[in-house]
Short mmCIF file of C-alpha atoms in Angstrom, two decimals:
data_model
loop_
_atom_site.label_atom_id
_atom_site.label_comp_id
_atom_site.label_asym_id
_atom_site.label_seq_id
_atom_site.Cartn_x
_atom_site.Cartn_y
_atom_site.Cartn_z
CA MET A 162 114.60 48.65 -44.04
CA VAL A 163 111.78 48.56 -46.62
CA THR A 164 112.94 50.21 -49.85
CA LEU A 165 111.18 50.74 -53.15
CA ARG A 166 113.91 48.75 -54.93
CA LYS A 167 112.59 45.57 -53.28
CA LEU A 168 109.08 46.06 -54.68
CA SER A 169 107.59 45.10 -58.04
CA PRO A 170 107.43 47.80 -60.78
CA LEU A 171 103.63 47.85 -60.55
CA LEU A 172 103.69 48.35 -56.79
CA VAL A 173 106.33 51.08 -57.12
CA PHE A 174 104.03 52.86 -59.58
CA LEU A 175 101.08 52.56 -57.17
CA LEU A 176 103.15 53.83 -54.27
CA ILE A 177 104.44 56.86 -56.15
CA GLY A 178 100.88 57.79 -57.07
CA ALA A 179 99.31 57.13 -53.68
CA CYS A 180 101.88 58.12 -51.04
CA ALA A 181 102.40 61.40 -49.30
CA THR A 182 105.85 62.70 -48.38
CA PRO A 183 107.50 60.55 -45.69
CA SER A 184 108.00 62.21 -42.30
CA PRO A 185 111.17 62.04 -40.19
CA PHE A 186 110.70 60.50 -36.78
CA PRO A 187 110.33 63.29 -34.19
CA ARG A 188 113.23 63.07 -31.76
CA PRO A 189 115.32 65.50 -29.72
CA GLY A 190 117.25 67.85 -31.98
CA CYS A 191 115.22 67.09 -35.12
CA CYS A 192 112.13 69.27 -34.66
CA SER A 193 111.38 72.78 -35.78
CA PRO A 194 112.05 75.59 -33.29
CA SER A 195 109.43 75.56 -30.57
CA PRO A 196 109.09 77.28 -27.19
CA GLU A 197 110.96 75.52 -24.41
CA PRO A 198 108.65 73.95 -21.80
CA ALA A 199 109.60 76.66 -19.32
CA ALA A 200 108.32 79.27 -21.75
CA ILE A 201 104.91 77.53 -21.81
CA SER A 202 104.71 76.62 -18.15
CA GLU A 203 107.30 75.79 -15.55
CA THR A 204 105.53 72.46 -14.94
CA LEU A 205 105.36 71.29 -18.57
CA THR A 206 108.60 69.36 -18.89
CA GLY A 207 108.53 66.01 -20.67
CA ASP A 208 108.17 64.10 -17.41
CA ALA A 209 105.53 66.49 -16.08
CA LEU A 210 103.51 66.15 -19.27
CA PHE A 211 103.67 62.38 -19.01
CA ALA A 212 102.41 62.60 -15.43
CA LYS A 213 99.49 64.72 -16.64
CA THR A 214 98.50 62.32 -19.43
CA TYR A 215 98.91 59.37 -17.06
CA ALA A 216 96.45 61.05 -14.68
CA ALA A 217 94.07 61.98 -17.51
CA HIS A 218 93.88 58.30 -18.49
CA GLY A 219 93.17 57.15 -14.95
CA GLY A 220 96.66 55.94 -14.16
CA GLU A 221 95.97 55.92 -10.44
CA ASN A 222 93.58 53.02 -11.13
CA LEU A 223 95.98 51.01 -13.31
CA SER A 224 96.96 48.61 -10.53
CA ALA A 225 93.28 47.62 -10.19
CA LEU A 226 93.13 46.63 -13.88
CA HIS A 227 94.12 42.96 -13.64
CA ASP A 228 93.04 42.03 -17.15
CA LEU A 229 91.56 43.67 -20.23
CA ASN A 230 89.45 41.67 -22.68
CA VAL A 231 88.52 43.17 -26.05
CA SER A 232 87.12 42.07 -29.38
CA LEU A 233 88.22 44.00 -32.46
CA ASP A 234 87.22 44.45 -36.06
CA GLY A 235 88.96 46.50 -38.70
CA ARG A 236 90.05 47.13 -42.25
CA TRP A 237 93.53 46.95 -43.76
CA LYS A 238 94.53 49.27 -46.59
CA PHE A 239 95.60 47.48 -49.76
CA LEU A 240 99.11 48.92 -50.11
CA ILE A 241 100.27 48.01 -46.61
CA THR A 242 99.22 44.38 -47.15
CA ARG A 243 101.38 44.28 -50.29
CA ILE A 244 104.37 45.97 -48.67
CA GLN A 245 104.22 44.01 -45.38
CA PRO A 246 102.27 40.78 -46.00
CA LEU A 247 103.65 38.87 -43.00
CA VAL A 248 103.58 41.77 -40.53
CA THR A 249 99.96 42.57 -41.39
CA ASP A 250 99.04 38.89 -41.83
CA HIS A 251 95.84 40.37 -43.18
CA ARG A 252 94.26 37.11 -44.32
CA TYR A 253 94.16 36.00 -40.69
CA ARG A 254 94.11 39.29 -38.73
CA VAL A 255 90.67 40.73 -39.48
CA ARG A 256 88.50 40.09 -36.40
CA SER A 257 90.02 39.19 -33.07
CA GLN A 258 89.58 38.43 -29.41
CA GLU A 259 92.48 39.96 -27.47
CA ARG A 260 93.52 39.53 -23.84
CA ILE A 261 95.94 41.80 -21.96
CA GLU A 262 97.41 41.70 -18.47
CA PRO A 263 99.17 45.06 -18.02
CA SER A 264 101.25 44.16 -14.98
CA ARG A 265 102.91 41.22 -16.77
CA GLY A 266 103.11 42.83 -20.21
CA LEU A 267 101.05 39.88 -21.45
CA TYR A 268 99.19 39.96 -24.76
CA ALA A 269 97.23 37.09 -26.29
CA ALA A 270 95.02 37.09 -29.37
CA PHE A 271 92.72 34.83 -31.33
CA TYR A 272 92.40 36.14 -34.90
CA GLU A 273 89.97 35.11 -37.61
CA GLY A 274 90.10 35.91 -41.30
CA PRO A 275 89.46 34.45 -44.75
CA ALA A 276 92.54 32.19 -44.52
CA GLY A 277 91.67 30.71 -41.12
CA THR A 278 92.60 31.33 -37.50
CA LYS A 279 95.73 32.48 -35.71
CA ARG A 280 96.44 32.33 -31.98
CA VAL A 281 99.17 34.35 -30.28
CA PHE A 282 100.65 34.24 -26.80
CA ARG A 283 103.22 36.91 -25.96
CA ASN A 284 104.81 37.86 -22.66
CA ARG A 285 108.15 39.49 -21.81
CA GLU A 286 110.00 36.18 -22.21
CA ARG A 287 108.59 34.53 -25.33
CA VAL A 288 106.08 34.38 -28.13
CA ARG A 289 104.04 31.41 -29.40
CA VAL A 290 101.93 31.28 -32.57
CA TRP A 291 99.39 28.74 -33.85
CA TYR A 292 97.81 28.78 -37.32
CA ASP A 293 94.60 26.75 -37.42
CA ASP A 294 95.66 25.18 -34.10
CA VAL A 295 99.06 24.04 -35.44
CA GLU A 296 101.99 25.68 -33.65
CA THR A 297 104.72 27.22 -35.82
CA THR A 298 108.39 27.78 -35.03
CA ASP A 299 109.10 29.81 -38.20
CA PRO A 300 111.51 32.56 -37.03
CA ASP A 301 109.99 35.17 -39.37
CA VAL A 302 106.50 34.46 -38.05
CA LEU A 303 107.67 34.65 -34.44
CA ALA A 304 109.64 37.87 -34.95
CA SER A 305 106.91 39.68 -36.89
CA THR A 306 104.23 38.50 -34.46
CA ALA A 307 106.24 39.63 -31.42
CA LEU A 308 106.48 43.07 -33.01
CA THR A 309 102.76 43.36 -33.70
CA ALA A 310 101.82 41.92 -30.30
CA ASP A 311 103.97 44.44 -28.41
CA SER A 312 102.68 47.25 -30.60
CA PHE A 313 99.03 46.33 -30.05
CA LEU A 314 99.54 46.09 -26.30
CA LEU A 315 100.83 49.67 -26.47
CA PHE A 316 97.95 50.81 -28.68
CA SER A 317 95.34 49.16 -26.45
CA LEU A 318 96.54 50.86 -23.27
CA GLY A 319 97.83 54.14 -24.68
CA PRO A 320 100.13 55.98 -22.24
CA LEU A 321 99.36 53.45 -19.51
CA ALA A 322 101.36 50.74 -21.34
CA PRO A 323 104.82 52.30 -20.80
CA ALA A 324 103.79 53.14 -17.24
CA ALA A 325 102.98 49.46 -16.62
CA GLN A 326 106.40 48.48 -17.97
CA ILE A 327 108.07 51.00 -15.68
CA ALA A 328 106.22 49.54 -12.68
CA ALA A 329 107.23 45.99 -13.64
CA THR A 330 110.92 46.68 -14.35
CA GLY A 331 111.61 49.43 -11.83
CA THR A 332 113.19 51.61 -14.53
CA GLN A 333 112.55 55.36 -14.59
CA PRO A 334 113.09 56.60 -18.16
CA THR A 335 113.05 60.31 -18.84
CA TYR A 336 110.68 61.92 -21.32
CA SER A 337 112.09 64.77 -23.38
CA TYR A 338 109.92 67.66 -24.49
CA LEU A 339 110.07 68.09 -28.28
CA GLU A 340 107.67 70.78 -29.45
CA GLU A 341 104.09 71.94 -29.72
CA ARG A 342 102.18 71.13 -32.91
CA ARG A 343 98.77 72.13 -34.15
CA GLU A 344 96.41 69.85 -36.06
CA ARG A 345 92.83 70.64 -37.03
CA GLY A 346 92.69 73.61 -34.71
CA ARG A 347 94.04 71.86 -31.59
CA SER A 348 97.45 72.04 -29.95
CA TYR A 349 99.49 69.02 -28.91
CA HIS A 350 102.65 68.69 -26.83
CA LEU A 351 105.08 66.06 -28.16
CA ILE A 352 107.25 64.14 -25.70
CA HIS A 353 109.86 61.50 -26.53
CA ARG A 354 111.48 58.56 -24.74
CA GLU A 355 113.68 55.58 -25.50
CA LEU A 356 112.24 52.06 -25.25
CA GLN A 357 114.79 49.54 -23.96
CA PRO A 358 114.07 46.80 -24.76
CA GLY A 359 112.15 47.83 -27.83
CA LEU A 360 109.12 46.31 -29.49
CA GLY A 361 109.26 42.66 -30.49
CA PHE A 362 112.81 41.34 -30.59
CA SER A 363 114.38 44.80 -30.82
CA GLN A 364 116.78 46.01 -28.15
CA HIS A 365 115.87 49.64 -28.80
CA ASP A 366 112.94 51.64 -30.15
CA GLU A 367 111.60 55.15 -29.69
CA LEU A 368 108.20 56.41 -28.58
CA VAL A 369 106.55 59.81 -29.00
CA LEU A 370 103.29 60.75 -27.30
CA TRP A 371 101.11 63.54 -28.70
CA ILE A 372 99.34 65.04 -25.68
CA ASP A 373 96.31 67.30 -26.06
CA ALA A 374 97.25 70.68 -24.59
CA GLU A 375 93.76 71.18 -23.09
CA THR A 376 92.64 67.74 -21.90
CA PHE A 377 96.08 66.11 -21.51
CA ARG A 378 94.70 62.97 -23.11
CA THR A 379 97.12 61.16 -25.40
CA PHE A 380 95.87 61.83 -28.92
CA ARG A 381 98.48 59.85 -30.83
CA VAL A 382 101.43 57.52 -30.31
CA GLU A 383 104.33 57.35 -32.75
CA ILE A 384 106.83 54.48 -32.68
CA THR A 385 109.85 53.12 -34.51
CA LEU A 386 109.77 49.46 -35.61
CA GLU A 387 113.24 47.97 -35.28
CA GLY A 388 112.05 44.54 -34.14
CA TYR A 389 111.67 42.84 -37.53
CA ARG A 390 113.96 42.83 -40.56
CA THR A 391 111.43 44.27 -43.05
CA THR A 392 110.35 47.12 -40.78
CA GLN A 393 113.75 48.37 -39.65
CA GLY A 394 114.05 52.07 -40.45
CA ALA A 395 110.26 52.45 -40.58
CA HIS A 396 107.93 54.19 -38.18
CA VAL A 397 104.18 54.46 -37.72
CA ASP A 398 101.70 56.51 -35.76
CA VAL A 399 98.31 55.53 -34.33
CA THR A 400 95.67 58.14 -33.59
CA PHE A 401 93.09 57.47 -30.89
CA GLU A 402 89.74 58.67 -32.24
CA ALA A 403 87.49 57.71 -29.30
CA PHE A 404 87.82 56.57 -25.67
CA GLU A 405 85.75 54.77 -23.03
CA GLN A 406 86.25 54.51 -19.29
CA HIS A 407 86.34 51.10 -17.63
CA SER A 408 87.13 50.59 -13.94
CA GLY A 409 88.36 54.16 -13.73
CA VAL A 410 90.81 53.74 -16.64
CA LEU A 411 90.37 55.65 -19.91
CA LEU A 412 90.94 53.28 -22.83
CA PRO A 413 91.06 54.00 -26.58
CA VAL A 414 88.36 52.21 -28.59
CA THR A 415 88.83 53.54 -32.17
CA PHE A 416 92.22 53.59 -33.87
CA ASN A 417 93.72 54.86 -37.12
CA GLU A 418 97.23 53.79 -38.13
CA ARG A 419 99.50 55.45 -40.66
CA VAL A 420 102.94 54.46 -41.91
CA ARG A 421 105.06 57.64 -41.80
CA ALA A 422 108.31 56.32 -43.32
CA PRO A 423 109.91 55.04 -45.52
CA VAL A 424 106.65 55.74 -47.39
CA ALA A 425 103.67 57.67 -46.05
CA ILE A 426 100.39 55.77 -46.39
CA HIS A 427 97.29 54.97 -44.38
CA ALA A 428 97.66 51.42 -43.11
CA HIS A 429 94.87 50.19 -40.85
CA ARG A 430 91.72 51.34 -39.10
CA TRP A 431 90.16 49.24 -36.34
CA TRP A 432 87.71 49.52 -33.48
CA VAL A 433 86.67 47.76 -30.30
CA THR A 434 83.43 45.80 -30.73
CA GLY A 435 83.42 44.34 -27.22
CA ILE A 436 85.17 45.06 -23.95
CA ASP A 437 85.21 43.87 -20.33
CA VAL A 438 87.75 43.84 -17.52
CA ASN A 439 88.94 41.81 -14.54
CA ARG A 440 87.76 38.28 -15.29
CA GLY A 441 90.60 36.94 -13.17
CA TRP A 442 92.23 34.62 -15.69
CA GLN A 443 95.91 33.64 -15.36
CA PRO A 444 98.62 33.33 -18.06
CA SER A 445 98.16 29.55 -18.10
CA ASP A 446 94.59 30.10 -19.32
CA LEU A 447 95.99 31.61 -22.53
CA ASP A 448 99.25 29.76 -23.14
CA SER A 449 97.47 26.91 -24.88
CA ARG A 450 94.95 26.04 -27.56
CA PRO A 451 92.11 26.52 -27.06
CA TRP A 452 92.05 29.03 -24.22
CA SER A 453 90.36 28.05 -21.01
CA PRO A 454 86.63 28.93 -20.72
CA ILE A 455 87.26 32.00 -18.54
CA ALA A 456 89.50 33.49 -21.25
CA GLU A 457 87.74 32.10 -24.33
CA LYS A 458 84.39 33.83 -23.77
CA SER A 459 83.89 36.73 -26.19
CA ALA A 460 84.31 40.24 -24.78
CA LYS A 461 81.10 41.95 -23.75
CA GLN A 462 79.56 43.56 -26.83
CA ARG A 463 79.52 47.36 -27.06
CA ASP A 464 77.74 49.83 -29.33
CA VAL A 465 79.95 50.50 -32.35
CA GLU A 466 77.56 52.56 -34.43
CA GLY A 467 79.54 54.82 -36.74
CA ALA A 468 82.86 52.98 -36.26
#
């Protein structure tokens, strides 16, 4: 767990001045009194709400999404890079080309930053990392990268990511209804489920979806981060600020990440600068350096005015 005792006096001073009050992770039994789902609607149980957000994001078309190819750009906040230098890896992870195959839980990335390049290959069995085309076996690098890779696969697909895992593993986890919350004049239903395995090398994590009460789009995901030693006990949320539809699937394209505990700070904002789907590449096209031509080509550029 990240504690203030492990940080320098200067950084502790900055954190005390800049951080909001940490938030407990929302889980069954921890939330403020809220109407039971039956009091809102007989159909709005946790599982029924997930079915509604799955449909709102085009889940019926998920099987037709063989591969997703995106380019990203973004900005890290200063404090998170000091608190979690290896997890953020911010001198490499600035701009990226990312490749996802939902059915296999596959995530690959080519990052560029002021320190050089970083390549990642992650599937359900293993993770590989290359810095400037030299592969590393450092256990801290592999563990922290597995955590960020699994997290970014989730962020990229929103509520369709856990649905893809369910389809692949045959498991049928239950979502629990937590409560209704209001933010900036809109209402959101919060639902919770266990993630087993968890993110990265963790055996267990937790996921909460914030579902818009009117549109049933997933507005925010909130996750625990038990998969790496310096993030254990922490949790973050990512808000989806804009969406685009591709091949009948609604995908988030603008993201805002906050650390909620053990300190509460803004961490990272990023956006999709290019996107295309269904090139037809295979895992072997990405499990190497460089990628094969069909995977290496930059994602089709999109309009990012105002990102």
